[in-house]
Amino acid sequence: MTDPAPPDLAARWQAVRGRVDQACRDAGRSPGEVNILPVSKTFDAAVVRQATALGLKRFGENKVQEIRAKAADLGDLPLEWVVIGHLQTNKARDVARLASEVQSLDRMELAHELDRRLQAEGRGIDVLVQVKTSPEEAKSGVSPEALPGLLHELNACASLRLRGLMTMAIASEDPAAVRGCFRQLHQLREACRQSGHDLDRLSMGMSGDFALAIAEGATEVRIGSAIFGVRS
Ligand SMILES: *Cc1c(COP(=O)(O)O)cnc(C)c1O
């Protein structure tokens, strides 16, 4: 049994859905065409359970041990865990068991290990390749130059279904700099499509910058604090 979501969580979710739809209209896009991935990192299983009362079932997490703990607590619910954080190769086994999708795929060593573990589990998952569009040290991802080679090699990993690209924009007060990161990801996607890769998804934009990402063609935005509140 899941109780109704607390009013403040429900209100924040409705507000985010409304702002995302408005950003779509402002960009000349259809409201509702951009998906929202709620990012539940650092919030405990009880909060995720409350969020499921809003009809949410797909949650973004950046640490595999958090997915493991929450999946154990919430085993009675049909949830999908999406990995959005930098992944160490030695976490591939847990990811293969627990995740429905990885958006932070950034190197072949990880791809091969995930593929091997997934084959052992007899499952496949969707993957997005994370691209580094910002010069900041803290941001991970494959470089734009290395992206075509990585996509080509991924063909060998039968259990990884390549669906699109993901990025984190530069943390900057300058909207043009942030927007430039999103624009670059969109352009890279178009170039990869020209060379035959079937990439429909662009995961870009977070609580602070999603309107810019939507203006640049995001198909999904990853929203944490605007839904769940400030992280401690
Ligand atoms: C934490 C995180 C988000 C969500 O960030 P908010 O600013 O809280 O919306 C999105 N993407 C990634 C990769 C993250 O680690």
GROMACS .gro file of C-alpha atoms and ligand atoms in nm:
model
  247
    1MET     CA    1   0.000   0.000   0.000
    2THR     CA    2   0.130   0.342  -0.091
    3ASP     CA    3  -0.014   0.649   0.077
    4PRO     CA    4  -0.086   0.967  -0.121
    5ALA     CA    5   0.219   1.184  -0.183
    6PRO     CA    6   0.272   1.465   0.071
    7PRO     CA    7   0.123   1.793  -0.056
    8ASP     CA    8   0.459   1.973  -0.081
    9LEU     CA    9   0.613   1.699  -0.296
   10ALA     CA   10   0.301   1.687  -0.514
   11ALA     CA   11   0.307   2.065  -0.554
   12ARG     CA   12   0.676   2.074  -0.649
   13TRP     CA   13   0.623   1.795  -0.903
   14GLN     CA   14   0.325   1.975  -1.058
   15ALA     CA   15   0.522   2.300  -1.070
   16VAL     CA   16   0.817   2.133  -1.245
   17ARG     CA   17   0.587   1.962  -1.495
   18GLY     CA   18   0.428   2.302  -1.564
   19ARG     CA   19   0.763   2.479  -1.606
   20VAL     CA   20   0.892   2.209  -1.840
   21ASP     CA   21   0.574   2.234  -2.049
   22GLN     CA   22   0.607   2.613  -2.058
   23ALA     CA   23   0.970   2.583  -2.169
   24CYS     CA   24   0.847   2.360  -2.452
   25ARG     CA   25   0.593   2.622  -2.562
   26ASP     CA   26   0.854   2.899  -2.539
   27ALA     CA   27   1.077   2.692  -2.767
   28GLY     CA   28   0.797   2.627  -3.017
   29ARG     CA   29   0.773   2.263  -2.911
   30SER     CA   30   0.471   2.062  -2.794
   31PRO     CA   31   0.413   2.061  -2.419
   32GLY     CA   32   0.455   1.711  -2.289
   33GLU     CA   33   0.708   1.602  -2.550
   34VAL     CA   34   0.997   1.637  -2.304
   35ASN     CA   35   1.023   1.362  -2.043
   36ILE     CA   36   1.126   1.433  -1.688
   37LEU     CA   37   1.362   1.193  -1.513
   38PRO     CA   38   1.321   1.254  -1.138
   39VAL     CA   39   1.664   1.236  -0.973
   40SER     CA   40   1.623   1.087  -0.627
   41LYS     CA   41   1.993   1.072  -0.528
   42THR     CA   42   2.053   1.133  -0.154
   43PHE     CA   43   1.679   1.104  -0.077
   44ASP     CA   44   1.586   0.785   0.098
   45ALA     CA   45   1.358   0.502  -0.004
   46ALA     CA   46   1.062   0.649   0.187
   47VAL     CA   47   1.074   0.962  -0.030
   48VAL     CA   48   1.093   0.755  -0.349
   49ARG     CA   49   0.792   0.558  -0.229
   50GLN     CA   50   0.601   0.883  -0.178
   51ALA     CA   51   0.697   0.992  -0.530
   52THR     CA   52   0.552   0.675  -0.678
   53ALA     CA   53   0.211   0.797  -0.557
   54LEU     CA   54   0.250   1.073  -0.819
   55GLY     CA   55   0.273   0.808  -1.089
   56LEU     CA   56   0.653   0.821  -1.109
   57LYS     CA   57   0.838   0.494  -1.151
   58ARG     CA   58   1.168   0.577  -1.320
   59PHE     CA   59   1.432   0.735  -1.098
   60GLY     CA   60   1.781   0.867  -1.167
   61GLU     CA   61   2.062   0.785  -0.923
   62ASN     CA   62   2.432   0.859  -0.938
   63LYS     CA   63   2.561   0.594  -0.696
   64VAL     CA   64   2.516   0.221  -0.742
   65GLN     CA   65   2.517   0.156  -0.367
   66GLU     CA   66   2.217   0.389  -0.330
   67ILE     CA   67   2.031   0.198  -0.600
   68ARG     CA   68   2.113  -0.124  -0.423
   69ALA     CA   69   1.979   0.001  -0.089
   70LYS     CA   70   1.664   0.159  -0.232
   71ALA     CA   71   1.588  -0.133  -0.462
   72ALA     CA   72   1.603  -0.363  -0.159
   73ASP     CA   73   1.362  -0.141   0.039
   74LEU     CA   74   1.124  -0.090  -0.253
   75GLY     CA   75   1.122  -0.441  -0.397
   76ASP     CA   76   0.741  -0.446  -0.384
   77LEU     CA   77   0.718  -0.164  -0.642
   78PRO     CA   78   0.781  -0.190  -1.019
   79LEU     CA   79   1.060   0.071  -1.037
   80GLU     CA   80   1.317   0.144  -1.303
   81TRP     CA   81   1.658   0.268  -1.188
   82VAL     CA   82   1.855   0.488  -1.422
   83VAL     CA   83   2.228   0.536  -1.360
   84ILE     CA   84   2.333   0.895  -1.431
   85GLY     CA   85   2.664   0.919  -1.240
   86HIS     CA   86   3.020   0.824  -1.323
   87LEU     CA   87   3.048   0.445  -1.304
   88GLN     CA   88   3.345   0.245  -1.191
   89THR     CA   89   3.390  -0.073  -1.393
   90ASN     CA   90   3.374  -0.285  -1.078
   91LYS     CA   91   3.010  -0.175  -1.030
   92ALA     CA   92   2.902  -0.335  -1.357
   93ARG     CA   93   2.767  -0.647  -1.190
   94ASP     CA   94   2.523  -0.458  -0.968
   95VAL     CA   95   2.422  -0.235  -1.257
   96ALA     CA   96   2.351  -0.541  -1.471
   97ARG     CA   97   2.128  -0.679  -1.195
   98LEU     CA   98   1.947  -0.365  -1.088
   99ALA     CA   99   1.943  -0.089  -1.349
  100SER     CA  100   1.708  -0.049  -1.643
  101GLU     CA  101   1.926   0.208  -1.811
  102VAL     CA  102   2.268   0.375  -1.797
  103GLN     CA  103   2.304   0.735  -1.915
  104SER     CA  104   2.667   0.776  -1.813
  105LEU     CA  105   2.837   0.530  -2.046
  106ASP     CA  106   3.170   0.692  -2.134
  107ARG     CA  107   3.424   0.426  -2.225
  108MET     CA  108   3.457   0.084  -2.389
  109GLU     CA  109   3.610  -0.085  -2.086
  110LEU     CA  110   3.286  -0.017  -1.900
  111ALA     CA  111   3.071  -0.112  -2.201
  112HIS     CA  112   3.240  -0.450  -2.238
  113GLU     CA  113   3.210  -0.528  -1.869
  114LEU     CA  114   2.842  -0.426  -1.860
  115ASP     CA  115   2.776  -0.632  -2.171
  116ARG     CA  116   2.946  -0.936  -2.019
  117ARG     CA  117   2.749  -0.907  -1.693
  118LEU     CA  118   2.421  -0.844  -1.874
  119GLN     CA  119   2.469  -1.148  -2.095
  120ALA     CA  120   2.518  -1.351  -1.779
  121GLU     CA  121   2.190  -1.212  -1.642
  122GLY     CA  122   2.018  -1.270  -1.976
  123ARG     CA  123   1.904  -0.909  -2.003
  124GLY     CA  124   1.961  -0.596  -2.206
  125ILE     CA  125   1.945  -0.230  -2.107
  126ASP     CA  126   1.913   0.105  -2.279
  127VAL     CA  127   2.225   0.320  -2.279
  128LEU     CA  128   2.302   0.682  -2.349
  129VAL     CA  129   2.661   0.787  -2.407
  130GLN     CA  130   2.772   1.074  -2.185
  131VAL     CA  131   2.965   1.339  -2.375
  132LYS     CA  132   3.193   1.594  -2.212
  133THR     CA  133   3.077   1.927  -2.351
  134SER     CA  134   3.223   2.135  -2.068
  135PRO     CA  135   3.591   2.200  -1.996
  136GLU     CA  136   3.544   2.152  -1.619
  137GLU     CA  137   3.758   1.879  -1.464
  138ALA     CA  138   3.467   1.747  -1.257
  139LYS     CA  139   3.252   1.667  -1.559
  140SER     CA  140   3.301   1.323  -1.708
  141GLY     CA  141   3.212   1.187  -2.048
  142VAL     CA  142   3.373   1.088  -2.375
  143SER     CA  143   3.528   1.375  -2.569
  144PRO     CA  144   3.338   1.488  -2.880
  145GLU     CA  145   3.636   1.377  -3.091
  146ALA     CA  146   3.628   1.024  -2.951
  147LEU     CA  147   3.248   0.985  -2.974
  148PRO     CA  148   3.222   0.841  -3.328
  149GLY     CA  149   3.479   0.570  -3.251
  150LEU     CA  150   3.302   0.477  -2.926
  151LEU     CA  151   2.962   0.452  -3.097
  152HIS     CA  152   3.112   0.234  -3.365
  153GLU     CA  153   3.268  -0.004  -3.112
  154LEU     CA  154   2.943  -0.024  -2.913
  155ASN     CA  155   2.790  -0.220  -3.200
  156ALA     CA  156   2.979  -0.518  -3.062
  157CYS     CA  157   2.791  -0.507  -2.729
  158ALA     CA  158   2.468  -0.690  -2.804
  159SER     CA  159   2.302  -0.631  -2.465
  160LEU     CA  160   2.350  -0.253  -2.473
  161ARG     CA  161   2.078  -0.077  -2.672
  162LEU     CA  162   2.222   0.256  -2.778
  163ARG     CA  163   1.945   0.515  -2.759
  164GLY     CA  164   2.107   0.858  -2.747
  165LEU     CA  165   2.344   1.101  -2.581
  166MET     CA  166   2.365   1.269  -2.240
  167THR     CA  167   2.559   1.567  -2.112
  168MET     CA  168   2.600   1.800  -1.815
  169ALA     CA  169   2.650   2.163  -1.913
  170ILE     CA  170   2.912   2.388  -1.764
  171ALA     CA  171   2.818   2.544  -1.428
  172SER     CA  172   2.818   2.907  -1.532
  173GLU     CA  173   2.624   3.230  -1.479
  174ASP     CA  174   2.649   3.290  -1.852
  175PRO     CA  175   2.347   3.138  -2.027
  176ALA     CA  176   2.529   3.146  -2.361
  177ALA     CA  177   2.803   2.920  -2.223
  178VAL     CA  178   2.548   2.675  -2.080
  179ARG     CA  179   2.348   2.679  -2.399
  180GLY     CA  180   2.661   2.617  -2.603
  181CYS     CA  181   2.709   2.282  -2.428
  182PHE     CA  182   2.353   2.175  -2.510
  183ARG     CA  183   2.383   2.294  -2.867
  184GLN     CA  184   2.703   2.097  -2.911
  185LEU     CA  185   2.533   1.776  -2.793
  186HIS     CA  186   2.249   1.830  -3.038
  187GLN     CA  187   2.493   1.889  -3.324
  188LEU     CA  188   2.691   1.580  -3.232
  189ARG     CA  189   2.370   1.376  -3.237
  190GLU     CA  190   2.288   1.503  -3.586
  191ALA     CA  191   2.640   1.415  -3.707
  192CYS     CA  192   2.616   1.066  -3.558
  193ARG     CA  193   2.277   1.016  -3.721
  194GLN     CA  194   2.431   1.105  -4.057
  195SER     CA  195   2.677   0.822  -4.006
  196GLY     CA  196   2.393   0.578  -3.944
  197HIS     CA  197   2.349   0.568  -3.566
  198ASP     CA  198   1.990   0.554  -3.455
  199LEU     CA  199   1.996   0.804  -3.169
  200ASP     CA  200   1.662   0.954  -3.073
  201ARG     CA  201   1.726   1.068  -2.719
  202LEU     CA  202   1.907   1.373  -2.583
  203SER     CA  203   1.923   1.378  -2.203
  204MET     CA  204   2.029   1.726  -2.101
  205GLY     CA  205   1.919   1.990  -1.853
  206MET     CA  206   1.882   1.987  -1.472
  207SER     CA  207   1.686   2.196  -1.218
  208GLY     CA  208   1.886   2.511  -1.290
  209ASP     CA  209   1.921   2.497  -1.667
  210PHE     CA  210   1.646   2.281  -1.817
  211ALA     CA  211   1.476   2.563  -2.010
  212LEU     CA  212   1.796   2.624  -2.208
  213ALA     CA  213   1.831   2.251  -2.275
  214ILE     CA  214   1.472   2.231  -2.398
  215ALA     CA  215   1.536   2.525  -2.630
  216GLU     CA  216   1.829   2.326  -2.772
  217GLY     CA  217   1.633   2.007  -2.831
  218ALA     CA  218   1.644   1.801  -2.510
  219THR     CA  219   1.412   1.503  -2.522
  220GLU     CA  220   1.448   1.451  -2.149
  221VAL     CA  221   1.559   1.656  -1.851
  222ARG     CA  222   1.701   1.518  -1.526
  223ILE     CA  223   1.546   1.701  -1.232
  224GLY     CA  224   1.648   1.651  -0.869
  225SER     CA  225   1.629   1.944  -0.630
  226ALA     CA  226   1.333   2.119  -0.796
  227ILE     CA  227   1.123   1.808  -0.723
  228PHE     CA  228   1.269   1.665  -0.403
  229GLY     CA  229   1.412   1.976  -0.237
  230VAL     CA  230   1.762   2.087  -0.152
  231ARG     CA  231   2.010   1.803  -0.098
  232SER     CA  232   2.199   1.802   0.231
  233LIG     C1  233   2.223   1.544  -0.949
  233LIG     C2  234   2.215   1.532  -1.096
  233LIG     C3  235   2.108   1.588  -1.167
  233LIG     C4  236   1.996   1.668  -1.101
  233LIG     O1  237   2.045   1.786  -1.050
  233LIG     P1  238   1.946   1.899  -0.991
  233LIG     O2  239   2.025   2.025  -1.007
  233LIG     O3  240   1.923   1.863  -0.848
  233LIG     O4  241   1.823   1.898  -1.071
  233LIG     C5  242   2.106   1.572  -1.305
  233LIG     N1  243   2.203   1.502  -1.369
  233LIG     C6  244   2.306   1.447  -1.305
  233LIG     C7  245   2.408   1.373  -1.383
  233LIG     C8  246   2.317   1.460  -1.167
  233LIG     O5  247   2.421   1.404  -1.104
   0.00000   0.00000   0.00000
